[in-house]
């Protein structure tokens, strides 16, 4: 960010003096604030558009990063989770979809059922997934960066509630149904433990790591689950290691 300000001292002072002469000190401060914010947005947009990596490879598929400004997706693990999940949808073409945690609705228009215990939004069923008992089964269940909050970011910590939630999701799958779950490692130590020791296991498990401040990612060997230390918000903000689970 330091380069954004390099050589701008004189132009900032000139801008302040000009605006102060027109409308006074208050107008000058407001104008300078807006001018600074515009500079920052333009600088960061330029950085994103000119990043050397616009795509990443996941299980042999070249996918495009999601650089949406919605909920700061461009700067977080959403930049890879969304294209991975959308590619999974494209490959399987389900007719009845359940999403646990209201994520996709913020970015796409997809007809599906959403269960989210806490987020109040139009069409969202506010119910704990472990207590959700619909009268139907689903061809696909999606859970994006939500499982790590179950039983952990709640009034009472329940160490094994993630196991109950996964079992419930599997029970709600139709025969030959598909499930995909993304988990940022380093947030919920109890969930991490279950994933590392094999208590939670899926036919397909893929580990992907953030490798730069520009929010670029690379797939890593799964055995790194046993050798690496996982931290959330370190060394970069938000998730740094994501585990993708699916069947």
PDB file of C-alpha atoms in Angstrom, residues 86 104-112:
ATOM      1  CA  UNK A  86     -20.231 -23.595  -9.018  1.00  0.00           C
ATOM      2  CA  UNK A 104     -24.688 -18.491  -2.647  1.00  0.00           C
ATOM      3  CA  UNK A 105     -27.671 -16.128  -2.542  1.00  0.00           C
ATOM      4  CA  UNK A 106     -25.285 -13.204  -2.049  1.00  0.00           C
ATOM      5  CA  UNK A 107     -23.629 -13.872  -5.401  1.00  0.00           C
ATOM      6  CA  UNK A 108     -25.881 -15.927  -7.689  1.00  0.00           C
ATOM      7  CA  UNK A 109     -29.524 -16.518  -8.484  1.00  0.00           C
ATOM      8  CA  UNK A 110     -29.976 -20.267  -8.029  1.00  0.00           C
ATOM      9  CA  UNK A 111     -33.287 -21.910  -7.072  1.00  0.00           C
ATOM     10  CA  UNK A 112     -32.501 -23.849  -3.903  1.00  0.00           C
TER      11      UNK A 112
END
